[in-house]
Short mmCIF file of C-alpha atoms in Angstrom, two decimals:
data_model
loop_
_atom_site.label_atom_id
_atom_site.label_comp_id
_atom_site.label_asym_id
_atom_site.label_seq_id
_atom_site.Cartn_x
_atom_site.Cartn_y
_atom_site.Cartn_z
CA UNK A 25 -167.15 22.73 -146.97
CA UNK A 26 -168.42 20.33 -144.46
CA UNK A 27 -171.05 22.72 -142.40
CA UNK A 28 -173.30 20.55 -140.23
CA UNK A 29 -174.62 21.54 -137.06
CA UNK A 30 -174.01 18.85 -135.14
CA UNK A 31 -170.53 18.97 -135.85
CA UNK A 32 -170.41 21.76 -133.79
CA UNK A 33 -169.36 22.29 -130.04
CA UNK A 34 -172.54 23.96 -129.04
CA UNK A 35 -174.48 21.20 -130.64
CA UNK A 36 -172.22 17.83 -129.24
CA UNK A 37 -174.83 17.15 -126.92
CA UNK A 38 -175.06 13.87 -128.39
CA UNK A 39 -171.54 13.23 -127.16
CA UNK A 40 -171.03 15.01 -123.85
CA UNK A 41 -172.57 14.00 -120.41
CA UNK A 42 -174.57 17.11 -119.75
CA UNK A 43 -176.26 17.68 -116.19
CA UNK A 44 -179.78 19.71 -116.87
CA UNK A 45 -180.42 22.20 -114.48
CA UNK A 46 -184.27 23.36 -113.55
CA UNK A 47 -183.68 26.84 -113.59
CA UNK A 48 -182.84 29.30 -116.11
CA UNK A 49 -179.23 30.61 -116.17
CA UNK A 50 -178.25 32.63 -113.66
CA UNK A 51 -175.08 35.19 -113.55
CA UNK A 52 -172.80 35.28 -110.35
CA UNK A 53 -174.07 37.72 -107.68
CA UNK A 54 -174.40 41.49 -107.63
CA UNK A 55 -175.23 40.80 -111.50
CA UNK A 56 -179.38 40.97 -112.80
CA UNK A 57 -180.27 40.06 -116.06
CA UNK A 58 -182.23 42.72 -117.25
CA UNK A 59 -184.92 41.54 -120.16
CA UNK A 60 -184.60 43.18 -123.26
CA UNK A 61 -188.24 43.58 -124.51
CA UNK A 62 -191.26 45.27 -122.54
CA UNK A 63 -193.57 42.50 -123.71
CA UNK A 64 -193.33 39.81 -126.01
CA UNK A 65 -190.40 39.97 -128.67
CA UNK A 66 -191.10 40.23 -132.29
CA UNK A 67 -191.51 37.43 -134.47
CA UNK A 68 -191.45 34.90 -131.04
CA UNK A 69 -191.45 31.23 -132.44
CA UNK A 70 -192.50 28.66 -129.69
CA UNK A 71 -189.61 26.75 -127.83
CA UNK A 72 -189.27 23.56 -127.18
CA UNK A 73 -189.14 23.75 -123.63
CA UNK A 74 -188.51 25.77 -120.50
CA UNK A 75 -185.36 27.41 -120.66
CA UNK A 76 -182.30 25.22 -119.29
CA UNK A 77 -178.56 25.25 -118.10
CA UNK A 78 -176.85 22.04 -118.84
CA UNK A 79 -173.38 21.26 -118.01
CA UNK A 80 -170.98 19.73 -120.81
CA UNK A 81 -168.39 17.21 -118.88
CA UNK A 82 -167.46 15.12 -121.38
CA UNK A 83 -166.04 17.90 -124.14
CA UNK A 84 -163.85 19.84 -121.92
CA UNK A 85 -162.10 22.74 -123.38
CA UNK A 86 -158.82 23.37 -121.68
CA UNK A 87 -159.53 20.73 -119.32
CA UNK A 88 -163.06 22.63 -118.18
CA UNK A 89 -166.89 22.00 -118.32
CA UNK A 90 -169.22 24.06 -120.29
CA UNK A 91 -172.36 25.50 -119.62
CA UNK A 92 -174.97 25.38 -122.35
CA UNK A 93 -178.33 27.29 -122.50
CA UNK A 94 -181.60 26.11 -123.96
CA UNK A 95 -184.92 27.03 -125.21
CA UNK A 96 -183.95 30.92 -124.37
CA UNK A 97 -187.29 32.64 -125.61
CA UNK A 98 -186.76 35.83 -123.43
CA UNK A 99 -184.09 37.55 -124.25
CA UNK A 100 -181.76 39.33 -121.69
CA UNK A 101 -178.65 41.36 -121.22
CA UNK A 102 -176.54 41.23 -118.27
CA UNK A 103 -174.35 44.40 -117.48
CA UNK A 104 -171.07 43.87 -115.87
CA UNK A 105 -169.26 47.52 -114.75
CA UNK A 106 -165.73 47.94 -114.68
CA UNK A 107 -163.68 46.47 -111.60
CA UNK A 108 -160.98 48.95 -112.88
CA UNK A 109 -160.27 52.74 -114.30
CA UNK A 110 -163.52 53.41 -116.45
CA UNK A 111 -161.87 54.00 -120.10
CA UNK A 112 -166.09 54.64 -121.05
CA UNK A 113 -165.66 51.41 -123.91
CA UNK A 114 -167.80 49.00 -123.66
CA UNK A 115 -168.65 45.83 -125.45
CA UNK A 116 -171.73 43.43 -126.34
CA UNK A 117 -170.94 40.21 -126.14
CA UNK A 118 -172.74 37.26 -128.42
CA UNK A 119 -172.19 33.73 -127.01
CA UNK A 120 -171.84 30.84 -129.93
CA UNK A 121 -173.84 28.18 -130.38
CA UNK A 122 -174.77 27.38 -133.67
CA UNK A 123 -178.27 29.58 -133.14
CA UNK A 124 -179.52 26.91 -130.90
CA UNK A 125 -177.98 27.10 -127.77
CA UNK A 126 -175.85 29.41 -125.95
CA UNK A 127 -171.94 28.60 -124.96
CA UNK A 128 -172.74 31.40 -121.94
CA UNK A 129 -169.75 31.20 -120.14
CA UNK A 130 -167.15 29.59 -122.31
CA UNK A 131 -168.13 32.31 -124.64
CA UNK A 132 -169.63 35.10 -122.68
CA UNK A 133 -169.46 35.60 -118.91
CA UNK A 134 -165.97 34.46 -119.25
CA UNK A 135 -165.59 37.26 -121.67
CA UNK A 136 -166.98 39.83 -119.50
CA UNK A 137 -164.80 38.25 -116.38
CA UNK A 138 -161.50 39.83 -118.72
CA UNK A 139 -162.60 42.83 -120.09
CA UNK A 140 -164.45 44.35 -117.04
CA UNK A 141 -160.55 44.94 -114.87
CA UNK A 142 -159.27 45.95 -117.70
CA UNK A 143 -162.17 49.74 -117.64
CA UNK A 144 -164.21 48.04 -120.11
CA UNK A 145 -168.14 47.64 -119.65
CA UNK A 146 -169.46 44.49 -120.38
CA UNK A 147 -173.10 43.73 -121.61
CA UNK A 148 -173.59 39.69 -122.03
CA UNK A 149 -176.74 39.44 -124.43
CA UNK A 150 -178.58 36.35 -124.13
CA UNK A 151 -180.04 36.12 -127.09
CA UNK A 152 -183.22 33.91 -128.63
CA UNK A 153 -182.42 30.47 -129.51
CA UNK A 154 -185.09 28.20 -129.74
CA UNK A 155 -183.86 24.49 -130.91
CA UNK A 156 -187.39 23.41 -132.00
CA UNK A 157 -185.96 22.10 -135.63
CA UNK A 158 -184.41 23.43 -138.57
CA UNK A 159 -184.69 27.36 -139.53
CA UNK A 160 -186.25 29.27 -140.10
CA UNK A 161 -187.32 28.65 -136.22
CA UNK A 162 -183.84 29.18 -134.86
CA UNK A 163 -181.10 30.46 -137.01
CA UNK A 164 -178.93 33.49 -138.97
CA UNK A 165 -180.81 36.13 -140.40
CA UNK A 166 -182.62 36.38 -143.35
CA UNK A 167 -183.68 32.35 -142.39
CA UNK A 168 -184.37 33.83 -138.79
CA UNK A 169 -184.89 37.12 -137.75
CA UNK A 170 -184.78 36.81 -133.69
CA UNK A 171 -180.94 36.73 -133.23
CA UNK A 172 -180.51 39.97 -135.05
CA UNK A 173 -183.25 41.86 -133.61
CA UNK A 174 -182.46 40.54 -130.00
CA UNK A 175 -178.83 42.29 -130.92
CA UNK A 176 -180.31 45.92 -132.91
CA UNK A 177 -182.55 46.11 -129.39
CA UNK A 178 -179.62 45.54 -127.38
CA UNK A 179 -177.24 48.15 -129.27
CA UNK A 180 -179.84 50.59 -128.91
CA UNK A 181 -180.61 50.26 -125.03
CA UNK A 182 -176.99 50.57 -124.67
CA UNK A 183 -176.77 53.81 -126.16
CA UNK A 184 -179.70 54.80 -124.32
CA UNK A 185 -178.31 53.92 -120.76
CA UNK A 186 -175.18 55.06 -121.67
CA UNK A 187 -175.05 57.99 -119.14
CA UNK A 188 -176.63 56.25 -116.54
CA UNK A 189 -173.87 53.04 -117.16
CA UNK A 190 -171.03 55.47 -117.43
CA UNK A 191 -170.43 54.18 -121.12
CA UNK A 192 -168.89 57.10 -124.11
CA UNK A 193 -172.08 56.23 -126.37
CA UNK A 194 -169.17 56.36 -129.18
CA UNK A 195 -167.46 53.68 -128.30
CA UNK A 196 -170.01 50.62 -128.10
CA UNK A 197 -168.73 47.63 -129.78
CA UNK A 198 -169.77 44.11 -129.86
CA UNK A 199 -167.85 40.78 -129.70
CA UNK A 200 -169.16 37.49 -130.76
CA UNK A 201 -168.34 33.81 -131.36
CA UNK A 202 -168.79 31.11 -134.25
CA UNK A 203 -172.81 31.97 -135.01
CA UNK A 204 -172.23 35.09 -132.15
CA UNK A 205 -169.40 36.13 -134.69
CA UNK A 206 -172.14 36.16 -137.49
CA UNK A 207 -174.32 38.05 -134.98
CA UNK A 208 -171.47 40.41 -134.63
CA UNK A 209 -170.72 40.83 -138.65
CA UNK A 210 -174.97 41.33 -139.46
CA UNK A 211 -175.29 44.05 -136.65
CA UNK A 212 -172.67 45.74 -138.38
CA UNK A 213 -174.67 45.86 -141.48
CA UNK A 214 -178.05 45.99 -140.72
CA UNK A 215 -178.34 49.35 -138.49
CA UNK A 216 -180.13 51.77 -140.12
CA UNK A 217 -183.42 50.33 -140.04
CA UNK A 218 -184.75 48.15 -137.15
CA UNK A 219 -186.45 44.48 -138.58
CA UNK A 220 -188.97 45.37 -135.80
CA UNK A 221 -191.65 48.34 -135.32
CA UNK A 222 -190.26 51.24 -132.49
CA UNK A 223 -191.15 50.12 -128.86
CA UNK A 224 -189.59 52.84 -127.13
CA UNK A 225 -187.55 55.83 -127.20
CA UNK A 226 -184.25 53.36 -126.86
CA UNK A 227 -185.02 52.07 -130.55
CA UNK A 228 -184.68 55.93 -131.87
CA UNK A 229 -180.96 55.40 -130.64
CA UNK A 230 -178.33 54.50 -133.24
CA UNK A 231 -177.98 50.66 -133.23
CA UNK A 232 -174.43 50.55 -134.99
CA UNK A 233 -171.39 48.89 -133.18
CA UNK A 234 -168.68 51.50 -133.14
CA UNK A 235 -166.13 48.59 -133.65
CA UNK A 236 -166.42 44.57 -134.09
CA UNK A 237 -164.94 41.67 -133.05
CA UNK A 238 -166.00 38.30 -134.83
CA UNK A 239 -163.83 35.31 -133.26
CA UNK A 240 -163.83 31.85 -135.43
CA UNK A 241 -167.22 33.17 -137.22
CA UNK A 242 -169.90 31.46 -139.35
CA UNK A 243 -172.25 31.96 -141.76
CA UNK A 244 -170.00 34.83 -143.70
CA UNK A 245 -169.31 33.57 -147.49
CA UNK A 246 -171.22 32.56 -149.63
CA UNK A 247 -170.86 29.05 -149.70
CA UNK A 248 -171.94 28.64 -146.06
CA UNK A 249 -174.88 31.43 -147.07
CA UNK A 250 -176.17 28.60 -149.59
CA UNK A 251 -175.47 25.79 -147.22
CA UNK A 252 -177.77 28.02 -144.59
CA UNK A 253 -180.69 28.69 -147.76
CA UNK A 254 -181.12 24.69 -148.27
CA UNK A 255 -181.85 23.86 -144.10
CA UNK A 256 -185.13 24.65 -143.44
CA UNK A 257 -188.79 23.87 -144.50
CA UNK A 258 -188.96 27.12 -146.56
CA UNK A 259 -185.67 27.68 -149.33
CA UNK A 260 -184.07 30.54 -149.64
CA UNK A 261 -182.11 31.72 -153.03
CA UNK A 262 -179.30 33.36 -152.68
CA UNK A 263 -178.39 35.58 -155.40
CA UNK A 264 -174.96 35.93 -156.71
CA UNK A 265 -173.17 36.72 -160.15
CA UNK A 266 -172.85 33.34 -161.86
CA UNK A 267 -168.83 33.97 -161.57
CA UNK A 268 -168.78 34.47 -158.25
CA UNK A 269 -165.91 32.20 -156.29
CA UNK A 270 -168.93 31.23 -153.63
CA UNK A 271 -165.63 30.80 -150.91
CA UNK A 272 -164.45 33.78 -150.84
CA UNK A 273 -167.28 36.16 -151.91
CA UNK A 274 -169.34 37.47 -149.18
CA UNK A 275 -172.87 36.36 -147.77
CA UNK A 276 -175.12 39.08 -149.95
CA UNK A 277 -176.81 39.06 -146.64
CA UNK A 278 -173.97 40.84 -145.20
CA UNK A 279 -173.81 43.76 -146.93
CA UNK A 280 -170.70 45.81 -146.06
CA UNK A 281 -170.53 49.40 -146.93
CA UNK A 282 -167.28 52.43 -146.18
CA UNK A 283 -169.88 52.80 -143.28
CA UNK A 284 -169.55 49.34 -141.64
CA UNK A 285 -167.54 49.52 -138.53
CA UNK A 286 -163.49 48.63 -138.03
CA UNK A 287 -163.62 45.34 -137.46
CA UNK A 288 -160.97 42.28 -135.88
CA UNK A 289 -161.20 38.83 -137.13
CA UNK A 290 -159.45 36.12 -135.73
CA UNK A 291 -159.79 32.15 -137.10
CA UNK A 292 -158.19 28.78 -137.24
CA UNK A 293 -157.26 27.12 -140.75
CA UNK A 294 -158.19 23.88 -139.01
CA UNK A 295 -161.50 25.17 -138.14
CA UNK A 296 -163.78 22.17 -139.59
CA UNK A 297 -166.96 23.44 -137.94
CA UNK A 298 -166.58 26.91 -139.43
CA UNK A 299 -164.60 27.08 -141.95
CA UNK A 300 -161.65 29.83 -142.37
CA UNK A 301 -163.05 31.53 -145.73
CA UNK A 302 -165.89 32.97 -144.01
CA UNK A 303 -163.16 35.42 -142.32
CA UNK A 304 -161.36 35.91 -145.19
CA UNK A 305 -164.40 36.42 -147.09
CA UNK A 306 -165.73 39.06 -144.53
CA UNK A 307 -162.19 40.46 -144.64
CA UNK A 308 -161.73 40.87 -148.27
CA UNK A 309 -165.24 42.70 -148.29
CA UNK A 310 -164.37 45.41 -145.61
CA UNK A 311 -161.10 45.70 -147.12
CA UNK A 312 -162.68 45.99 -150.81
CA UNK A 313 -165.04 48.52 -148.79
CA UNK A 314 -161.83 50.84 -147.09
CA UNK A 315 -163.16 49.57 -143.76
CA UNK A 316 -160.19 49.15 -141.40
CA UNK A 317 -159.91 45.80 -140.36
CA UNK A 318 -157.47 43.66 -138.62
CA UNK A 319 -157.09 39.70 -139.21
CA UNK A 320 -155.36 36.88 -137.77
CA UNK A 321 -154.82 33.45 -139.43
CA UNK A 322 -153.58 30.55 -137.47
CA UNK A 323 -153.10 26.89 -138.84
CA UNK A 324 -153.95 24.79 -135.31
CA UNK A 325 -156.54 25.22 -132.75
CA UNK A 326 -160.18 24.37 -134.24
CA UNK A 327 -163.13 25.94 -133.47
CA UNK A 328 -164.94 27.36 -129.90
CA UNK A 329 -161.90 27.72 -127.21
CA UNK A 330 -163.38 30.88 -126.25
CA UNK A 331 -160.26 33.15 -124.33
CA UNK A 332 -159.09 29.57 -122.24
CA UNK A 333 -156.00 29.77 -122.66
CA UNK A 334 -153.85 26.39 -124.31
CA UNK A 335 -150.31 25.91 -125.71
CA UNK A 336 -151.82 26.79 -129.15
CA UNK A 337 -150.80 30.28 -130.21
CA UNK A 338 -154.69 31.20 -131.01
CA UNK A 339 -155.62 31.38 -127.39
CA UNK A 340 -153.23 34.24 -126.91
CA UNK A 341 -156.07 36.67 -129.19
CA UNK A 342 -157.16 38.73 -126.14
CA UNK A 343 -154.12 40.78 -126.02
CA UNK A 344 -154.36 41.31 -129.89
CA UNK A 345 -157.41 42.57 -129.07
CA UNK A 346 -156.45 44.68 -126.58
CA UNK A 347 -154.04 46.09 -128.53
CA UNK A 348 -155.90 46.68 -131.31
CA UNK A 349 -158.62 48.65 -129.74
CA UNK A 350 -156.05 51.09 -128.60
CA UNK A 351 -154.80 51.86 -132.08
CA UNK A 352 -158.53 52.30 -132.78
CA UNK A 353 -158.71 54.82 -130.23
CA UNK A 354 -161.25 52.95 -128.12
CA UNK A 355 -159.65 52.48 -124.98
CA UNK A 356 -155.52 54.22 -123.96
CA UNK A 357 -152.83 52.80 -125.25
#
């Protein structure tokens, strides 16, 4: 399984004409990005730089630019309200980007810009992503810890706000991309204890997702799990049965219980950044597990299109969503 980083979309920046801008990103007006942590985050690792927008022009996807974020050492969330009927859903949304940058609109205000008419709440998480080298100074939990506890604090402020936000504190669910879909898939199964000490009253709130939606994920069997132990300074063993089919058994670090949330996974067999056993490796877990779970195999349309829509069948997955959270009973059918 070829698993390189810099075969990635959010890491072509070798190959794309990218425009830096000065400022950190910004979302459109009448949205404020709200920071996450009252002081400095746990386990901060330095960044290589300022933070930074940079525009991808070269590697269009469905004819469009990108935006890319660096050297995000703050953490944020962005809420975006319903434009339509309220259903009281509402959905966290992790960007891709291979843990080092951020694919923030392809793969996260876009997101929000479709679920928010259709009464569903929308809280972009902007999430810590350092690119100062290999892990474990940027990159999927147990090699870094940031991502994950960016996403548990998140979870838990959401719940917290939920009256104020006009958000059913049952039906909180979170939505990621490539190493967002990871995000998505460890959230899941790492709830009931925080990685961090209690700040505030919002990290006495449940941090579970109430459902899950990992799109073209990474980092889920255990082939890519060993690939991830072997990156950094500092190795990581990954134990396994001596048996065990290391493509389609699961990431130990992902360890699904009848507790871990429904869950929709969607992937391309011609995924070659991500490869299409880490779904069905997640998938035969939760069903092993009786956790209802939904997934969607294609054979064309590769890796981080986000919900731009092409000829290729894949790009139609929002309305599978859609559908599927109403047969979940998260938002009418």
């Amino acid at each position: 399984m070829t698993k390189p980083l810099l075969l990635s979309l959010c890491m072509m920046f070798p190959f794309a004409a990218l425009n830096a801008q000065t400022t950190t990103w910004q979302p459109t007006p009448g949205h404020v990005q709200i920071p996450i942590w009252p002081g400095t985050p746990p386990d901060a690792q330095p960044a290589k730089g300022p933070e930074t927008t940079e525009l991808a022009t070269k590697e269009l996807v469905a004819g469009r630019p990108w935006l890319a974020v660096e050297n995000v050492s703050q953490p944020t969330m962005t809420v975006y309200s319903p434009t339509g009927k309220n259903t009281g859903a509402a959905v966290v949304v992790f960007p891709g980007g291979g843990y080092q940058i951020l694919a923030i609109d392809l793969e996260g205000s876009e997101i929000c810009d479709w679920l928010t008419p259709r009464g569903i709440t929308c809280v972009l998480l902007k999430y810590r992503v350092t690119d100062v080298g290999e892990y474990p100074k940027s990159g999927p939990y147990p090699e870094s810890p940031m991502a994950l506890e960016d996403a548990q604090r998140t979870l838990g402020l959401v719940r917290f706000h939920a009256a104020e936000w006009h958000i059913d504190p049952h039906k909180i669910g979170v939505l990621g991309f490539s190493a967002g879909g990871h995000l998505a898939a460890a959230i899941s199964t790492h709830y009931a204890k925080r990685l961090y000490p209690v700040v505030d009253a919002a990290d006495k709130e449940s941090c579970r997702p109430d459902f899950a939606v990992p799109i073209y994920p990474g980092h889920l069997s255990l082939s890519a799990a060993e690939w991830d132990a072997t990156q950094g300074t500092k190795k990581f063993i990954v134990p396994h049965p001596p048996n065990a089919d290391k493509d389609l058994s699961l990431n130990p670090e992902i360890p699904v219980t009848s507790q871990t949330p429904p869950t929709f996974l969607l992937q391309n067999e011609d995924d070659h950044v991500d490869n299409v056993d880490d779904s069905l490796s997640y998938y035969i877990a939760l069903k092993n597990a009786r956790v209802p779970v939904e997934m969607h195999l294609y054979a064309h349309g590769g890796h981080a299109f986000g919900l731009r829509r092409t000829k290729l069948p894949a790009t139609r997955w929002p309305e599978l969503v859609e559908t599927w959270l109403g047969t979940i009973g998260m938002i009418p059918e």
